[in-house]
Protein backbone atom coordinates (compact mmCIF):
# COMPACT_ATOMS: atom_id res chain seq x y z
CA UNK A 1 101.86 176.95 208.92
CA UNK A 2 105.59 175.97 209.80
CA UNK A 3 106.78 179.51 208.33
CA UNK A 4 105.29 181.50 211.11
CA UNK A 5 107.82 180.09 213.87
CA UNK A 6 110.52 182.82 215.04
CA UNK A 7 113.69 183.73 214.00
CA UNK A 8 114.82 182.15 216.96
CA UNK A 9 113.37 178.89 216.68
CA UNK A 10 114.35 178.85 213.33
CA UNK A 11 118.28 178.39 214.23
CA UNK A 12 117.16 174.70 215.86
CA UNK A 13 116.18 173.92 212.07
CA UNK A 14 113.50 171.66 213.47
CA UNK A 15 111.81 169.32 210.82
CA UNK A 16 114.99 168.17 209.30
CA UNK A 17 115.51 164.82 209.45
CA UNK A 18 116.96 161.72 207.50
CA UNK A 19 115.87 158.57 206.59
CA UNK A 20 115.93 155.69 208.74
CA UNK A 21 118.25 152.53 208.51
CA UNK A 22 115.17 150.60 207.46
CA UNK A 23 113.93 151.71 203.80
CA UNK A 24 110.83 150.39 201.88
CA UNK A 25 110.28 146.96 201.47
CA UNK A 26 108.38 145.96 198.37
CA UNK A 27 108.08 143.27 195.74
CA UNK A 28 110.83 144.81 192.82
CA UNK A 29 108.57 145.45 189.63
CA UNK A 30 109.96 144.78 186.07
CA UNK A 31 112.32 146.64 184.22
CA UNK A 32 110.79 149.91 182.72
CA UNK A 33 112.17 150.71 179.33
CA UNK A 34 113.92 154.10 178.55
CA UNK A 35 112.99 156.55 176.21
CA UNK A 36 115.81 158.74 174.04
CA UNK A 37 115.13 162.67 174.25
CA UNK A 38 114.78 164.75 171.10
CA UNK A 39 117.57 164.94 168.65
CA UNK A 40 120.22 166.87 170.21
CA UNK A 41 119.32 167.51 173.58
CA UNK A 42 118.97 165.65 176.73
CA UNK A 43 116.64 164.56 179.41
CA UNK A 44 119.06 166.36 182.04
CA UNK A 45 118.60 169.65 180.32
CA UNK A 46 114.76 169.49 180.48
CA UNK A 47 113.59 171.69 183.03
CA UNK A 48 109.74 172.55 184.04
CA UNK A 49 108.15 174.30 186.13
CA UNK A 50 105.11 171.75 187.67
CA UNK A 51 101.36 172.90 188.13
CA UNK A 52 102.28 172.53 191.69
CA UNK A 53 104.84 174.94 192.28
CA UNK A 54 107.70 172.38 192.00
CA UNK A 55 110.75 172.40 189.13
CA UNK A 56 111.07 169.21 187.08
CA UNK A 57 113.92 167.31 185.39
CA UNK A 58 113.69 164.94 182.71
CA UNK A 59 110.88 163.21 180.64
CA UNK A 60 107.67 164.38 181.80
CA UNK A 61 105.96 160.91 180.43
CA UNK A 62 109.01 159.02 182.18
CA UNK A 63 107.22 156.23 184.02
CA UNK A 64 109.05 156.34 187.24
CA UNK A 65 108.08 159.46 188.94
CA UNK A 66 110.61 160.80 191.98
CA UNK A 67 109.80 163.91 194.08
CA UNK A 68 111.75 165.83 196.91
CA UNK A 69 110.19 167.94 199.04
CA UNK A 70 113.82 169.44 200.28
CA UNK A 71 114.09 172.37 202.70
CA UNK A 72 117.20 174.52 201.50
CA UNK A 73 118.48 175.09 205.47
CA UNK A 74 118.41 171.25 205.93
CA UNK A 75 121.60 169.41 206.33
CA UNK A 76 119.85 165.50 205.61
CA UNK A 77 118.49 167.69 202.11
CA UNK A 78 122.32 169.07 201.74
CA UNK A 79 123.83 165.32 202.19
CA UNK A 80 121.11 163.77 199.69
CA UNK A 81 121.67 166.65 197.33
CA UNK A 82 125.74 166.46 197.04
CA UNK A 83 125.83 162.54 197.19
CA UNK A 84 123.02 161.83 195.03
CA UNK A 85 122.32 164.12 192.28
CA UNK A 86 125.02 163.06 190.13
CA UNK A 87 124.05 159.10 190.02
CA UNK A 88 120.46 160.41 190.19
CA UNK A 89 120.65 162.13 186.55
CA UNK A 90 122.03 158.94 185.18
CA UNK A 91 118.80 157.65 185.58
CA UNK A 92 116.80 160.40 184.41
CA UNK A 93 119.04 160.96 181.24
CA UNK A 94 117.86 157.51 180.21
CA UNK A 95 114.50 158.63 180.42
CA UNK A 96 113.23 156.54 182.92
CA UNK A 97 112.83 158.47 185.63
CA UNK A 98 111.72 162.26 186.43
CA UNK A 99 112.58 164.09 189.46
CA UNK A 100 110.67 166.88 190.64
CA UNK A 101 112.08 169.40 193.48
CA UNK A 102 109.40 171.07 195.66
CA UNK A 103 110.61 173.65 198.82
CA UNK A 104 109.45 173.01 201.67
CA UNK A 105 109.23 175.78 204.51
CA UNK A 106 110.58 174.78 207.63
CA UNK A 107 111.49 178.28 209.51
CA UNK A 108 111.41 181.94 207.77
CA UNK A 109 114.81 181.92 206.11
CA UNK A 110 113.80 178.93 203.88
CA UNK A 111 111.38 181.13 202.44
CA UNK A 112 113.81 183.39 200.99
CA UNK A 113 116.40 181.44 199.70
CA UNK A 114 113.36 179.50 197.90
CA UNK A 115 112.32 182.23 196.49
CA UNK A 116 115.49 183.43 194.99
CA UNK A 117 116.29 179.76 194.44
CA UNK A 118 113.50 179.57 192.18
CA UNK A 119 114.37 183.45 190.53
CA UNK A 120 116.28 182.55 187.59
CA UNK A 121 113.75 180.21 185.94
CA UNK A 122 113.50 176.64 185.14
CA UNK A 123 116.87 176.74 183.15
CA UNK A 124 119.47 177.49 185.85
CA UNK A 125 117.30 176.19 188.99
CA UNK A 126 119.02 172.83 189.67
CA UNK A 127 122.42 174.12 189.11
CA UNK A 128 121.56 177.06 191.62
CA UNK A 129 119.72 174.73 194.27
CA UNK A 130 122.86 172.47 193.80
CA UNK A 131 125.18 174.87 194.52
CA UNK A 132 122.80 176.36 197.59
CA UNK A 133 123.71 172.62 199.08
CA UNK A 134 127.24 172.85 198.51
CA UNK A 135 127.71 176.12 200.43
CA UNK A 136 125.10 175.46 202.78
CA UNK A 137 127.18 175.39 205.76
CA UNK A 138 129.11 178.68 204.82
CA UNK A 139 125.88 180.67 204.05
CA UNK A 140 124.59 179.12 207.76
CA UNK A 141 127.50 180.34 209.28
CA UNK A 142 126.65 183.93 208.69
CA UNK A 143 123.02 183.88 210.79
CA UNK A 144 122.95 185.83 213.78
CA UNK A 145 124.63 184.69 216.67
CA UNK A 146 123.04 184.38 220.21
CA UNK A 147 122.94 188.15 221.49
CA UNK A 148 123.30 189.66 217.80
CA UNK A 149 120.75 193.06 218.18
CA UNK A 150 119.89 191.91 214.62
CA UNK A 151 117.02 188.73 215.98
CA UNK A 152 115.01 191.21 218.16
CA UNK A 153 115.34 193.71 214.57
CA UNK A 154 114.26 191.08 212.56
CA UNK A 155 111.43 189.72 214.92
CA UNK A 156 109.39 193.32 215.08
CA UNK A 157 109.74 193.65 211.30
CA UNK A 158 106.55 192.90 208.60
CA UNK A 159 106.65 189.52 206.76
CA UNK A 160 107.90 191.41 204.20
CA UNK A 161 110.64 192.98 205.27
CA UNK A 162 111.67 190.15 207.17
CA UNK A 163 111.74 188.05 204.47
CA UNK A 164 114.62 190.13 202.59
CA UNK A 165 116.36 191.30 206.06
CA UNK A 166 116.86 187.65 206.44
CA UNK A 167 117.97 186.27 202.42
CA UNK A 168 120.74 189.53 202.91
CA UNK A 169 122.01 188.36 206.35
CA UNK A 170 122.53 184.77 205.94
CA UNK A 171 123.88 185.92 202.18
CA UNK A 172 121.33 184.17 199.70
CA UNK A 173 120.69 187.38 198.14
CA UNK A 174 124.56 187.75 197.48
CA UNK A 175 124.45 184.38 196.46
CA UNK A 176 122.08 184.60 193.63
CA UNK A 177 123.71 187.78 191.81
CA UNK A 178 126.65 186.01 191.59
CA UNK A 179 124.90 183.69 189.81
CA UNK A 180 123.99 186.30 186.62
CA UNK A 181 120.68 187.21 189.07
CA UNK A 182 120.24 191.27 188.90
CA UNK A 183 120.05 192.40 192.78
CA UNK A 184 116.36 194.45 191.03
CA UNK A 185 115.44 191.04 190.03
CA UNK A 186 116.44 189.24 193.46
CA UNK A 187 114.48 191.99 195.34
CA UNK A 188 111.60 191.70 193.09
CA UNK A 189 111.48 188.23 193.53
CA UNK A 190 111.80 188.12 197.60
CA UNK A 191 108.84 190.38 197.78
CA UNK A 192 106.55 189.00 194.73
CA UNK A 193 103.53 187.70 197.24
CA UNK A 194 101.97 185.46 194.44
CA UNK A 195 105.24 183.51 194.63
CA UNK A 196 105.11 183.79 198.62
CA UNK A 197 101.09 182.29 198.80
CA UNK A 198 102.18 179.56 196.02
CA UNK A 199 104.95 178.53 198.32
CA UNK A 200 102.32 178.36 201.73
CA UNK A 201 99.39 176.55 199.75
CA UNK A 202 102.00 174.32 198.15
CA UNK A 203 103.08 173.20 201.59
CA UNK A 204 99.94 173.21 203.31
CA UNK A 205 98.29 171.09 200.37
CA UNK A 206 101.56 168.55 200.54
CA UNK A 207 101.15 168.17 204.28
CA UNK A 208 97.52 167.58 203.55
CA UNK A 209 98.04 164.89 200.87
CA UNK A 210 101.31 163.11 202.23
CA UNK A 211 101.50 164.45 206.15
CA UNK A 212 104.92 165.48 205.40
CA UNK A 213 107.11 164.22 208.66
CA UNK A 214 110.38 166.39 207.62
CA UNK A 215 112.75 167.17 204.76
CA UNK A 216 113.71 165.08 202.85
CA UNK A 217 110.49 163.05 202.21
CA UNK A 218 110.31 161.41 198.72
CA UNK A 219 107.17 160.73 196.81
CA UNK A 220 107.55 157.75 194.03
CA UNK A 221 104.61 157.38 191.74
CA UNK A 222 102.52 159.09 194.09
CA UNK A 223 103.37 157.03 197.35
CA UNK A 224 105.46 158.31 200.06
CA UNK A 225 108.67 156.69 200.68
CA UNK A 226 108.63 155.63 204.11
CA UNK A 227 112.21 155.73 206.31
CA UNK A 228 114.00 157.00 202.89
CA UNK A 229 116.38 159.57 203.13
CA UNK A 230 119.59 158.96 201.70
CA UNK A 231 120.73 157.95 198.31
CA UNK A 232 121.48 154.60 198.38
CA UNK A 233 118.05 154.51 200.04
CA UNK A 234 116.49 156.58 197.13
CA UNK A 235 117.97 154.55 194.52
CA UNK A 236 116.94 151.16 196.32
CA UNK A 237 113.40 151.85 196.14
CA UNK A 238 113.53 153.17 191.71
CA UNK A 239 115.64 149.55 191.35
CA UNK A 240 112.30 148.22 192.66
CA UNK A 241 110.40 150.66 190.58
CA UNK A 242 112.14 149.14 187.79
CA UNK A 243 114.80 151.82 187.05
């Protein structure tokens, strides 16, 4: 499993890469209709935690189903997130499309800031993985440099302890109580191992089913979506969906 690389390997951020200039090429399907959420709420609001570990927005019978398998250290995942979440929910407020966010491991410190990305619940999780994007270079910038005493620490430390050593360096754990997440709560949360062996089988049944080739990869309606990593390559292939 990709988690069990070293610290040091981790800084390359290997894994994360983004779509090609080519995307999907397929026959565009009619226009799906829409479908209006309840009386006074909207489909943007509806959040879910999935069966398979993942958080969900929007109508969970929409017809056009999109899925991200984002690592939160990923720049390509970063540069989708900020460019195309806004347009994105335009889409799934009309009901016609879901979109379901699943980490991805690709080093040790994504497994952190997944888990306290995912600490607050299904209510504030897109706004806090959002926001995770928007400062991801900043919270980068405070890893270890080459030298720093605080890899070789970090390297002879249990998973456990590594796990936590790492979300309080880089500054996720900072990051999360400023966000109305207890520091209790955030340290619960980093060291809850039913969340930590849901992450690992989550990832090791993804690369199973869709031999994930790096972050982002987007599933629509159960197919992969090939050489797709940007926005205007995400929304290309739901216009052929019928969005």
């Amino acid at each position: 499993m990709r988690i069990a690389i070293g610290l040091a390997s981790a800084m390359i951020l290997a894994g994360c890469g983004g779509g090609g200039e080519a995307g999907n090429t397929t026959t565009p399907a009619a226009p799906v209709a829409g479908t209006a959420a309840p009386a006074g709420t909207q489909w943007t609001d509806k959040v879910e935690k999935t069966a398979e570990g993942g958080f969900r927005m929007g109508n969970p019978d929409a017809p056009i189903k999109l899925i991200e398998y984002g690592s939160r250290t990923c720049g390509h995942c970063a540069a989708f997130a900020n460019t195309g979440m806004e347009p994105l929910k335009a889409y799934i407020a009309a009901g016609k499309v879901s979109f379901e966010f699943r980490d991805f491991l690709l080093n040790p410190i994504d497994l952190g800031a997944a888990l306290l990305g995912q600490c607050a619940g299904p209510g504030p999780f897109f706004a806090i993985m959002d926001q995770m994007y928007e400062e991801q270079h900043t919270i980068l910038q405070n890893g270890p440099k080459e030298g720093d005493p605080f890899i070789q620490q970090v390297e002879a430390m249990s998973p456990a302890q590594r796990t936590a050593a790492l979300a309080e360096k880089f500054g996720y754990l900072a990051f999360v109580q400023q966000r109305g997440v207890p520091e209790a709560q955030a340290r619960q949360c980093l060291a809850d191992q039913g969340a930590i062996d849901a992450l690992v089988k989550g990832n090791e049944a993804a690369q199973k089913e869709y031999n994930i080739p790096g972050t982002p990869t987007f599933i629509l309606n159960g197919k992969v979506l090939e050489n797709t990593g940007t926005w205007p390559q995400v929304e290309a292939a739901l216009k052929a969906a019928g969005a």
